[in-house]
mmCIF file of C-alpha atoms in Angstrom:
data_model
loop_
_atom_site.group_PDB
_atom_site.id
_atom_site.type_symbol
_atom_site.label_atom_id
_atom_site.label_comp_id
_atom_site.label_asym_id
_atom_site.label_seq_id
_atom_site.Cartn_x
_atom_site.Cartn_y
_atom_site.Cartn_z
ATOM 1 C CA ASP A 22 83.295 71.370 1.863
ATOM 2 C CA ILE A 23 86.348 72.238 -0.230
ATOM 3 C CA LEU A 24 84.668 73.340 -3.456
ATOM 4 C CA ASP A 25 85.958 76.562 -4.952
ATOM 5 C CA PRO A 26 83.357 79.221 -4.017
ATOM 6 C CA ALA A 27 83.372 80.343 -7.665
ATOM 7 C CA LEU A 28 81.553 77.124 -8.569
ATOM 8 C CA LEU A 29 78.638 78.068 -6.316
ATOM 9 C CA ARG A 30 78.157 81.692 -7.306
ATOM 10 C CA PRO A 31 74.527 82.836 -7.641
ATOM 11 C CA GLY A 32 73.113 81.863 -11.014
ATOM 12 C CA ARG A 33 75.208 78.738 -11.478
ATOM 13 C CA PHE A 34 73.094 76.490 -9.271
ATOM 14 C CA ASP A 35 69.488 77.497 -8.692
ATOM 15 C CA ARG A 36 69.090 75.316 -5.643
ATOM 16 C CA GLN A 37 71.387 73.605 -3.157
ATOM 17 C CA VAL A 38 69.960 70.623 -1.278
ATOM 18 C CA ALA A 39 71.471 69.449 2.001
ATOM 19 C CA VAL A 40 71.085 65.682 2.430
ATOM 20 C CA ASP A 41 71.364 64.791 6.106
ATOM 21 C CA ARG A 42 71.254 61.403 7.770
ATOM 22 C CA PRO A 43 67.679 60.109 8.073
ATOM 23 C CA ASP A 44 65.747 60.541 11.314
ATOM 24 C CA ARG A 45 63.884 57.684 12.995
ATOM 25 C CA LEU A 46 60.865 57.892 10.685
ATOM 26 C CA GLY A 47 63.158 58.090 7.667
ATOM 27 C CA ARG A 48 65.112 55.048 8.828
ATOM 28 C CA LYS A 49 61.875 53.096 9.285
ATOM 29 C CA LYS A 50 60.778 53.936 5.733
ATOM 30 C CA ILE A 51 64.184 52.940 4.352
ATOM 31 C CA LEU A 52 64.079 49.649 6.267
ATOM 32 C CA GLU A 53 60.625 48.956 4.838
ATOM 33 C CA VAL A 54 62.006 49.399 1.317
ATOM 34 C CA HIS A 55 65.042 47.160 1.835
ATOM 35 C CA SER A 56 63.089 44.458 3.681
ATOM 36 C CA ARG A 57 60.575 43.982 0.852
ATOM 37 C CA GLY A 58 60.744 40.429 -0.376
ATOM 38 C CA LYS A 59 62.822 39.398 2.657
ATOM 39 C CA PRO A 60 61.293 36.722 4.929
ATOM 40 C CA LEU A 61 61.084 38.643 8.211
ATOM 41 C CA ALA A 62 59.879 36.601 11.177
ATOM 42 C CA ALA A 63 56.568 37.493 12.777
ATOM 43 C CA GLY A 64 56.883 40.135 15.446
ATOM 44 C CA ILE A 65 59.821 42.010 13.902
ATOM 45 C CA ASP A 66 59.239 45.698 14.639
ATOM 46 C CA LEU A 67 60.927 47.911 12.059
ATOM 47 C CA ASP A 68 60.138 51.016 14.107
ATOM 48 C CA ALA A 69 62.052 49.556 17.059
ATOM 49 C CA LEU A 70 64.871 48.595 14.685
ATOM 50 C CA ALA A 71 64.971 52.183 13.428
ATOM 51 C CA GLY A 72 65.335 53.297 17.035
ATOM 52 C CA GLN A 73 68.389 51.043 17.428
ATOM 53 C CA THR A 74 70.169 52.567 14.442
ATOM 54 C CA PRO A 75 70.594 56.314 15.082
ATOM 55 C CA GLY A 76 73.134 57.855 12.735
ATOM 56 C CA PHE A 77 72.805 55.093 10.131
ATOM 57 C CA THR A 78 72.683 56.175 6.497
ATOM 58 C CA GLY A 79 70.501 54.568 3.849
ATOM 59 C CA ALA A 80 73.476 52.480 2.716
ATOM 60 C CA ASP A 81 74.101 51.328 6.289
ATOM 61 C CA LEU A 82 70.486 50.214 6.648
ATOM 62 C CA SER A 83 70.677 48.340 3.350
ATOM 63 C CA ASN A 84 73.836 46.581 4.548
ATOM 64 C CA LEU A 85 72.121 45.714 7.835
ATOM 65 C CA ILE A 86 69.241 43.917 6.085
ATOM 66 C CA ASN A 87 71.582 42.188 3.633
ATOM 67 C CA GLU A 88 73.876 40.983 6.424
ATOM 68 C CA ALA A 89 70.889 39.623 8.349
ATOM 69 C CA ALA A 90 69.624 37.832 5.231
ATOM 70 C CA LEU A 91 73.041 36.271 4.581
ATOM 71 C CA LEU A 92 73.329 35.066 8.168
ATOM 72 C CA THR A 93 69.839 33.565 7.948
ATOM 73 C CA ALA A 94 70.683 31.689 4.744
ATOM 74 C CA ARG A 95 73.984 30.369 6.106
ATOM 75 C CA SER A 96 72.317 29.030 9.230
ATOM 76 C CA GLY A 97 69.632 27.245 7.216
ATOM 77 C CA LYS A 98 66.754 29.254 8.657
ATOM 78 C CA ARG A 99 63.718 30.255 6.636
ATOM 79 C CA GLU A 100 63.040 33.576 8.346
ATOM 80 C CA ILE A 101 65.130 36.530 9.490
ATOM 81 C CA THR A 102 64.821 36.747 13.265
ATOM 82 C CA GLN A 103 65.782 39.430 15.770
ATOM 83 C CA ASN A 104 69.094 37.655 16.408
ATOM 84 C CA GLU A 105 70.167 38.066 12.781
ATOM 85 C CA LEU A 106 69.098 41.708 12.748
ATOM 86 C CA GLU A 107 71.041 42.409 15.957
ATOM 87 C CA GLU A 108 74.109 40.766 14.463
ATOM 88 C CA GLY A 109 73.594 42.784 11.282
ATOM 89 C CA ILE A 110 73.647 46.002 13.303
ATOM 90 C CA MET A 111 76.864 44.968 15.013
ATOM 91 C CA ARG A 112 78.519 44.069 11.715
ATOM 92 C CA VAL A 113 77.671 47.448 10.212
ATOM 93 C CA ILE A 114 78.924 49.286 13.302
ATOM 94 C CA ALA A 115 82.022 47.286 14.148
ATOM 95 C CA GLY A 116 82.536 44.461 11.671
ATOM 96 C CA PRO A 117 82.255 40.705 12.282
ATOM 97 C CA GLU A 118 83.557 38.951 15.347
ATOM 98 C CA LYS A 119 87.260 38.091 15.332
ATOM 99 C CA LYS A 120 87.247 34.357 15.989
ATOM 100 C CA THR A 121 90.987 34.018 15.488
ATOM 101 C CA ARG A 122 91.971 36.602 18.104
ATOM 102 C CA ILE A 123 93.042 34.808 21.265
ATOM 103 C CA MET A 124 93.505 36.984 24.341
ATOM 104 C CA SER A 125 95.149 35.903 27.562
ATOM 105 C CA GLU A 126 92.946 35.543 30.635
ATOM 106 C CA LYS A 127 94.552 38.638 32.123
ATOM 107 C CA GLU A 128 93.704 40.730 29.071
ATOM 108 C CA ARG A 129 90.155 39.388 28.970
ATOM 109 C CA LYS A 130 89.722 40.319 32.621
ATOM 110 C CA ILE A 131 91.088 43.829 32.102
ATOM 111 C CA THR A 132 88.804 44.246 29.091
ATOM 112 C CA ALA A 133 85.756 43.065 31.056
ATOM 113 C CA TYR A 134 86.395 45.503 33.909
ATOM 114 C CA HIS A 135 87.144 48.280 31.422
ATOM 115 C CA GLU A 136 83.854 47.806 29.586
ATOM 116 C CA MET A 137 81.860 47.414 32.781
ATOM 117 C CA GLY A 138 83.396 50.654 34.040
ATOM 118 C CA HIS A 139 81.929 52.435 31.021
ATOM 119 C CA ALA A 140 78.544 50.801 31.507
ATOM 120 C CA ILE A 141 78.143 51.470 35.239
ATOM 121 C CA VAL A 142 79.225 55.107 35.027
ATOM 122 C CA GLY A 143 76.995 55.703 32.007
ATOM 123 C CA HIS A 144 73.986 54.094 33.651
ATOM 124 C CA LEU A 145 74.291 56.087 36.867
ATOM 125 C CA LEU A 146 74.737 59.485 35.212
ATOM 126 C CA PRO A 147 71.331 60.855 34.157
ATOM 127 C CA ASN A 148 72.514 62.700 31.044
ATOM 128 C CA CYS A 149 74.242 59.732 29.384
ATOM 129 C CA ASP A 150 72.537 57.647 26.717
ATOM 130 C CA PRO A 151 71.121 54.316 27.996
ATOM 131 C CA VAL A 152 73.462 51.331 27.833
ATOM 132 C CA HIS A 153 72.385 48.940 25.072
ATOM 133 C CA LYS A 154 75.003 46.197 25.161
ATOM 134 C CA VAL A 155 78.326 45.327 26.811
ATOM 135 C CA SER A 156 80.660 42.682 25.399
ATOM 136 C CA VAL A 157 84.170 41.271 25.609
ATOM 137 C CA ILE A 158 83.913 39.704 22.148
ATOM 138 C CA SER A 159 86.460 41.131 19.725
ATOM 139 C CA ARG A 160 85.205 42.913 16.614
ATOM 140 C CA GLY A 161 87.330 44.739 14.082
ATOM 141 C CA GLN A 162 90.146 46.418 15.998
ATOM 142 C CA ALA A 163 88.205 46.336 19.268
ATOM 143 C CA LEU A 164 88.912 43.907 22.106
ATOM 144 C CA GLY A 165 85.506 44.668 23.603
ATOM 145 C CA TYR A 166 82.814 47.296 23.349
ATOM 146 C CA THR A 167 80.088 49.156 25.209
ATOM 147 C CA ILE A 168 77.196 50.489 23.158
ATOM 148 C CA SER A 169 74.829 53.191 24.349
ATOM 149 C CA LEU A 170 71.939 54.429 22.232
ATOM 150 C CA PRO A 171 69.917 57.616 22.626
ATOM 151 C CA ALA A 172 66.225 57.193 23.344
ATOM 152 C CA GLU A 173 65.478 59.619 20.504
ATOM 153 C CA ASP A 174 67.288 61.519 17.772
ATOM 154 C CA LYS A 175 69.276 64.462 19.134
ATOM 155 C CA PHE A 176 69.983 67.766 17.462
ATOM 156 C CA LEU A 177 71.464 69.686 20.402
ATOM 157 C CA THR A 178 73.893 68.663 23.124
ATOM 158 C CA SER A 179 74.033 70.357 26.522
ATOM 159 C CA ARG A 180 77.100 70.998 28.663
ATOM 160 C CA ALA A 181 75.821 68.444 31.206
ATOM 161 C CA GLU A 182 75.490 65.819 28.474
ATOM 162 C CA LEU A 183 79.010 66.482 27.232
ATOM 163 C CA THR A 184 80.633 66.370 30.678
ATOM 164 C CA GLU A 185 78.759 63.246 31.777
ATOM 165 C CA THR A 186 79.475 61.466 28.503
ATOM 166 C CA MET A 187 83.146 62.291 29.060
ATOM 167 C CA ALA A 188 82.919 60.695 32.515
ATOM 168 C CA MET A 189 81.365 57.594 30.974
ATOM 169 C CA THR A 190 84.102 57.479 28.348
ATOM 170 C CA LEU A 191 86.744 57.613 31.094
ATOM 171 C CA GLY A 192 84.939 54.968 33.146
ATOM 172 C CA GLY A 193 87.008 52.219 31.527
ATOM 173 C CA ARG A 194 90.343 53.767 32.473
ATOM 174 C CA ALA A 195 89.023 54.554 35.964
ATOM 175 C CA ALA A 196 88.017 50.907 36.429
ATOM 176 C CA GLU A 197 91.494 49.747 35.407
ATOM 177 C CA GLU A 198 93.093 52.113 37.916
ATOM 178 C CA LEU A 199 90.737 51.128 40.706
ATOM 179 C CA VAL A 200 90.908 47.354 40.322
ATOM 180 C CA PHE A 201 94.369 46.725 38.880
ATOM 181 C CA ASN A 202 96.173 49.837 40.128
ATOM 182 C CA GLU A 203 97.449 50.221 36.569
ATOM 183 C CA VAL A 204 96.334 51.592 33.211
ATOM 184 C CA THR A 205 96.764 50.125 29.741
ATOM 185 C CA THR A 206 96.965 51.471 26.213
ATOM 186 C CA GLY A 207 93.428 50.211 25.596
ATOM 187 C CA ALA A 208 92.050 53.555 26.802
ATOM 188 C CA SER A 209 93.970 55.605 24.223
ATOM 189 C CA ASN A 210 90.919 56.205 22.042
ATOM 190 C CA ASP A 211 88.904 57.207 25.122
ATOM 191 C CA LEU A 212 91.500 59.830 26.010
ATOM 192 C CA GLU A 213 91.541 61.123 22.444
ATOM 193 C CA LYS A 214 87.764 61.547 22.456
ATOM 194 C CA VAL A 215 87.474 63.299 25.824
ATOM 195 C CA THR A 216 90.404 65.602 25.092
ATOM 196 C CA GLY A 217 88.814 66.603 21.804
ATOM 197 C CA THR A 218 85.440 67.168 23.453
ATOM 198 C CA ALA A 219 86.956 69.296 26.234
ATOM 199 C CA LYS A 220 88.884 71.319 23.660
ATOM 200 C CA GLN A 221 85.727 72.056 21.706
ATOM 201 C CA MET A 222 83.845 72.958 24.883
ATOM 202 C CA VAL A 223 86.490 75.576 25.682
ATOM 203 C CA MET A 224 87.421 76.861 22.224
ATOM 204 C CA ARG A 225 84.269 76.461 20.163
ATOM 205 C CA PHE A 226 81.182 76.193 22.373
ATOM 206 C CA GLY A 227 81.987 78.836 24.995
ATOM 207 C CA MET A 228 81.327 76.372 27.829
ATOM 208 C CA SER A 229 84.286 77.339 30.007
ATOM 209 C CA GLU A 230 83.282 79.229 33.154
ATOM 210 C CA ARG A 231 86.824 80.538 33.500
ATOM 211 C CA LEU A 232 87.328 81.816 29.935
ATOM 212 C CA GLY A 233 83.747 82.776 29.249
ATOM 213 C CA PRO A 234 81.441 82.588 26.230
ATOM 214 C CA ARG A 235 83.745 83.222 23.312
ATOM 215 C CA VAL A 236 85.350 81.347 20.443
ATOM 216 C CA PHE A 237 89.123 80.959 20.228
ATOM 217 C CA GLY A 238 90.783 80.666 16.829
ATOM 218 C CA HIS A 239 89.267 81.225 13.399
ATOM 219 C CA ASP A 240 89.099 79.194 10.206
ATOM 220 C CA ARG A 241 91.776 79.742 7.594
ATOM 221 C CA GLY A 242 89.114 80.034 4.913
ATOM 222 C CA GLN A 243 88.929 78.079 1.690
ATOM 223 C CA PRO A 244 91.873 75.690 1.136
ATOM 224 C CA PHE A 245 92.929 77.253 -2.148
ATOM 225 C CA LEU A 246 95.858 79.423 -3.243
ATOM 226 C CA GLY A 247 98.256 77.449 -1.074
ATOM 227 C CA ARG A 248 96.311 77.732 2.185
ATOM 228 C CA ASP A 249 95.924 74.772 4.531
ATOM 229 C CA MET A 250 92.680 73.568 6.052
ATOM 230 C CA GLY A 251 92.193 74.168 9.771
ATOM 231 C CA SER A 252 92.234 77.165 12.063
ATOM 232 C CA GLU A 253 94.821 79.632 13.290
ATOM 233 C CA PRO A 254 95.087 81.242 16.735
ATOM 234 C CA ASP A 255 93.824 84.738 17.393
ATOM 235 C CA TYR A 256 94.881 84.831 21.033
ATOM 236 C CA SER A 257 98.026 85.359 23.094
ATOM 237 C CA ASP A 258 100.398 82.767 24.515
ATOM 238 C CA GLU A 259 99.015 83.502 27.962
ATOM 239 C CA ILE A 260 95.477 82.701 26.802
ATOM 240 C CA ALA A 261 96.800 79.539 25.139
ATOM 241 C CA ARG A 262 98.153 78.388 28.511
ATOM 242 C CA GLU A 263 94.801 79.142 30.136
ATOM 243 C CA ILE A 264 93.050 77.121 27.436
ATOM 244 C CA ASP A 265 95.357 74.165 28.118
ATOM 245 C CA ASP A 266 94.733 74.463 31.856
ATOM 246 C CA GLU A 267 90.974 74.577 31.339
ATOM 247 C CA ILE A 268 91.003 71.537 29.047
ATOM 248 C CA ARG A 269 93.026 69.638 31.635
ATOM 249 C CA ARG A 270 90.632 70.683 34.411
ATOM 250 C CA ILE A 271 87.545 69.528 32.500
ATOM 251 C CA VAL A 272 89.095 66.153 31.653
ATOM 252 C CA GLU A 273 90.357 65.596 35.200
ATOM 253 C CA ASN A 274 86.955 66.478 36.659
ATOM 254 C CA ALA A 275 85.275 63.957 34.359
ATOM 255 C CA HIS A 276 87.833 61.339 35.345
ATOM 256 C CA GLN A 277 87.288 62.031 39.037
ATOM 257 C CA THR A 278 83.524 61.711 38.583
ATOM 258 C CA ALA A 279 84.027 58.262 37.061
ATOM 259 C CA ARG A 280 86.419 57.247 39.866
ATOM 260 C CA ASP A 281 83.990 58.358 42.573
ATOM 261 C CA ILE A 282 81.089 56.409 41.046
ATOM 262 C CA LEU A 283 83.098 53.224 40.588
ATOM 263 C CA ASP A 284 84.638 53.496 44.043
ATOM 264 C CA GLU A 285 81.144 53.649 45.522
ATOM 265 C CA ARG A 286 79.885 50.765 43.350
ATOM 266 C CA ARG A 287 83.040 48.662 43.380
ATOM 267 C CA ASP A 288 81.234 45.529 44.566
ATOM 268 C CA ASP A 289 78.879 45.774 41.590
ATOM 269 C CA LEU A 290 81.813 46.467 39.261
ATOM 270 C CA GLU A 291 83.621 43.307 40.330
ATOM 271 C CA ARG A 292 80.526 41.089 40.490
ATOM 272 C CA ILE A 293 79.107 42.017 37.088
ATOM 273 C CA SER A 294 82.532 42.059 35.399
ATOM 274 C CA GLU A 295 83.079 38.448 36.467
ATOM 275 C CA ILE A 296 79.654 37.555 35.049
ATOM 276 C CA LEU A 297 80.569 39.340 31.809
ATOM 277 C CA LEU A 298 83.721 37.233 31.546
ATOM 278 C CA VAL A 299 81.576 34.091 31.583
ATOM 279 C CA ARG A 300 78.625 35.311 29.517
ATOM 280 C CA GLU A 301 80.735 37.439 27.130
ATOM 281 C CA THR A 302 77.786 39.682 26.175
ATOM 282 C CA ILE A 303 75.200 41.354 28.416
ATOM 283 C CA ASP A 304 72.243 43.242 26.973
ATOM 284 C CA ALA A 305 70.462 46.267 28.437
ATOM 285 C CA ASP A 306 67.796 44.445 30.460
ATOM 286 C CA GLN A 307 70.284 41.951 31.863
ATOM 287 C CA PHE A 308 72.711 44.716 32.814
ATOM 288 C CA VAL A 309 70.063 46.765 34.631
ATOM 289 C CA ALA A 310 68.792 43.699 36.503
ATOM 290 C CA LEU A 311 72.304 42.751 37.625
ATOM 291 C CA LEU A 312 73.078 46.303 38.716
ATOM 292 C CA GLU A 313 69.864 46.366 40.747
ATOM 293 C CA GLY A 314 70.991 43.293 42.663
ATOM 294 C CA ALA A 315 69.597 40.322 40.743
ATOM 295 C CA SER A 316 71.706 37.168 40.829
ATOM 296 C CA GLU A 317 73.283 35.593 37.763
ATOM 297 C CA GLU A 318 70.892 32.641 38.053
ATOM 298 C CA GLU A 319 67.878 34.964 38.036
ATOM 299 C CA VAL A 320 69.074 36.885 34.995
ATOM 300 C CA PHE A 321 70.420 33.873 33.077
ATOM 301 C CA PRO A 322 68.139 30.910 33.913
ATOM 302 C CA PRO A 323 69.668 27.532 32.944
ATOM 303 C CA GLU A 324 66.956 26.765 30.386
ATOM 304 C CA SER A 325 67.440 30.036 28.493
ATOM 305 C CA GLU A 326 69.167 29.848 25.142
ATOM 306 C CA PRO A 327 72.070 32.252 24.554
ATOM 307 C CA ASP A 328 71.783 34.807 21.798
ATOM 308 C CA ALA A 329 73.151 33.816 18.420
ATOM 309 C CA THR A 330 76.801 34.638 17.869
ATOM 310 C CA GLU A 331 79.260 34.234 15.023
ATOM 311 C CA GLU A 332 79.844 30.636 16.135
ATOM 312 C CA ASP A 333 76.250 29.796 15.146
ATOM 313 C CA TYR A 334 76.905 30.582 11.495
ATOM 314 C CA PRO A 335 79.158 28.779 8.995
ATOM 315 C CA SER A 336 82.493 30.468 8.726
ATOM 316 C CA GLU A 337 83.173 32.306 5.473
ATOM 317 C CA PRO A 338 85.617 35.059 4.611
ATOM 318 C CA GLU A 339 83.773 38.347 4.772
ATOM 319 C CA PRO A 340 84.742 41.960 4.271
ATOM 320 C CA VAL A 341 84.904 44.001 7.422
ATOM 321 C CA ASN A 342 82.407 46.845 7.360
ATOM 322 C CA LYS A 343 83.718 50.105 8.674
ATOM 323 C CA PRO A 344 81.928 51.765 11.591
ATOM 324 C CA THR A 345 79.065 54.030 10.561
ATOM 325 C CA THR A 346 80.612 56.865 12.497
ATOM 326 C CA GLU A 347 84.364 57.174 12.803
ATOM 327 C CA PRO A 348 85.597 57.764 16.375
ATOM 328 C CA SER A 349 85.776 61.516 16.666
ATOM 329 C CA PRO A 350 86.459 64.037 19.377
ATOM 330 C CA SER A 351 83.484 66.028 18.124
ATOM 331 C CA PRO A 352 80.279 66.000 20.170
ATOM 332 C CA PRO A 353 77.376 63.931 18.839
ATOM 333 C CA ARG A 354 76.055 65.178 15.529
ATOM 334 C CA PRO A 355 72.319 65.204 14.861
ATOM 335 C CA GLY A 356 71.241 61.592 15.036
ATOM 336 C CA TYR A 357 74.721 60.477 16.008
ATOM 337 C CA ALA A 358 74.773 56.844 17.050
ATOM 338 C CA GLY A 359 75.771 57.824 20.515
ATOM 339 C CA GLY A 360 76.210 54.621 19.591
ATOM 340 C CA MET A 361 79.598 53.261 19.902
ATOM 341 C CA THR A 362 80.549 54.777 23.183
ATOM 342 C CA ASP A 363 83.642 52.670 23.422
ATOM 343 C CA MET A 364 85.420 50.335 21.086
ATOM 344 C CA ARG A 365 88.400 49.240 23.130
ATOM 345 C CA SER A 366 91.244 49.130 20.634
ATOM 346 C CA ASP A 367 94.052 46.642 20.185
ATOM 347 C CA ARG A 368 97.169 47.266 22.182
ATOM 348 C CA SER A 369 100.180 47.137 19.928
#
């Protein structure tokens, strides 16, 4: 993006090829290549696995299979099962579980309600991606996380999708306010994301009803000859104040939407959050069943075995993989792993 335009003048390069992230079919083909020679258990569906990894690059998919194979070998198994593949996905997205991080019961409870706030708001808003997993297990810099995955690869994002995703993102903070009558620094990344999204809606996407369909600010051009990267204003101070007011209005409306939903479903928020504290991780089917009124005993029968976690594998020092997609205020890119909706960060 910062190449001198002189390098790309006509005649110097006959063809320029844009290499984007693979779509679902591409991810399936890549997984087939990297899983050759690996002992996958019967019933493993690589197409379904490709659907769980939107936004993953070829390198990410290779790491996923390798992580799953390592976990299988360490546990003494002969075949890679769905549990190892699920853990491989989580390691690529967020790194391994932090076994040494000990949180107080108060912090665990706040984290559980925070994550469940995200999940409930996201599930009840029709334009949010489906909730895939909710957990209070620490990974990387996150104290807990809520993952939502799109049903299919996306290339466009509507205003309704942006505003409802913002409400979901603020669901954690809204839950803290509602239940504890207090907010914590754990929602700082959520605020950064929704503020950035609202700013782009107003200044870049022309989605402000008050300011109309126009773009505010223009790029500085190529970052050469002493120029900085970024944009510079092409509007008055009065318009700048209106932009700030509109950004604030959009964020506050999203926050109020989250508050209204959680206020109406407070009983579910408290009931399922307490279950999350005990179970630590709730998957999509379990979450939907609980939200529809099923009891903990119905969803988690005594004879059922819990999913494999880090504790099931021998402990070895491992590098922490960085998330596939850095937290960004930008709206979802094509194939974006709508993915890590919330990684609740450490409070320092």
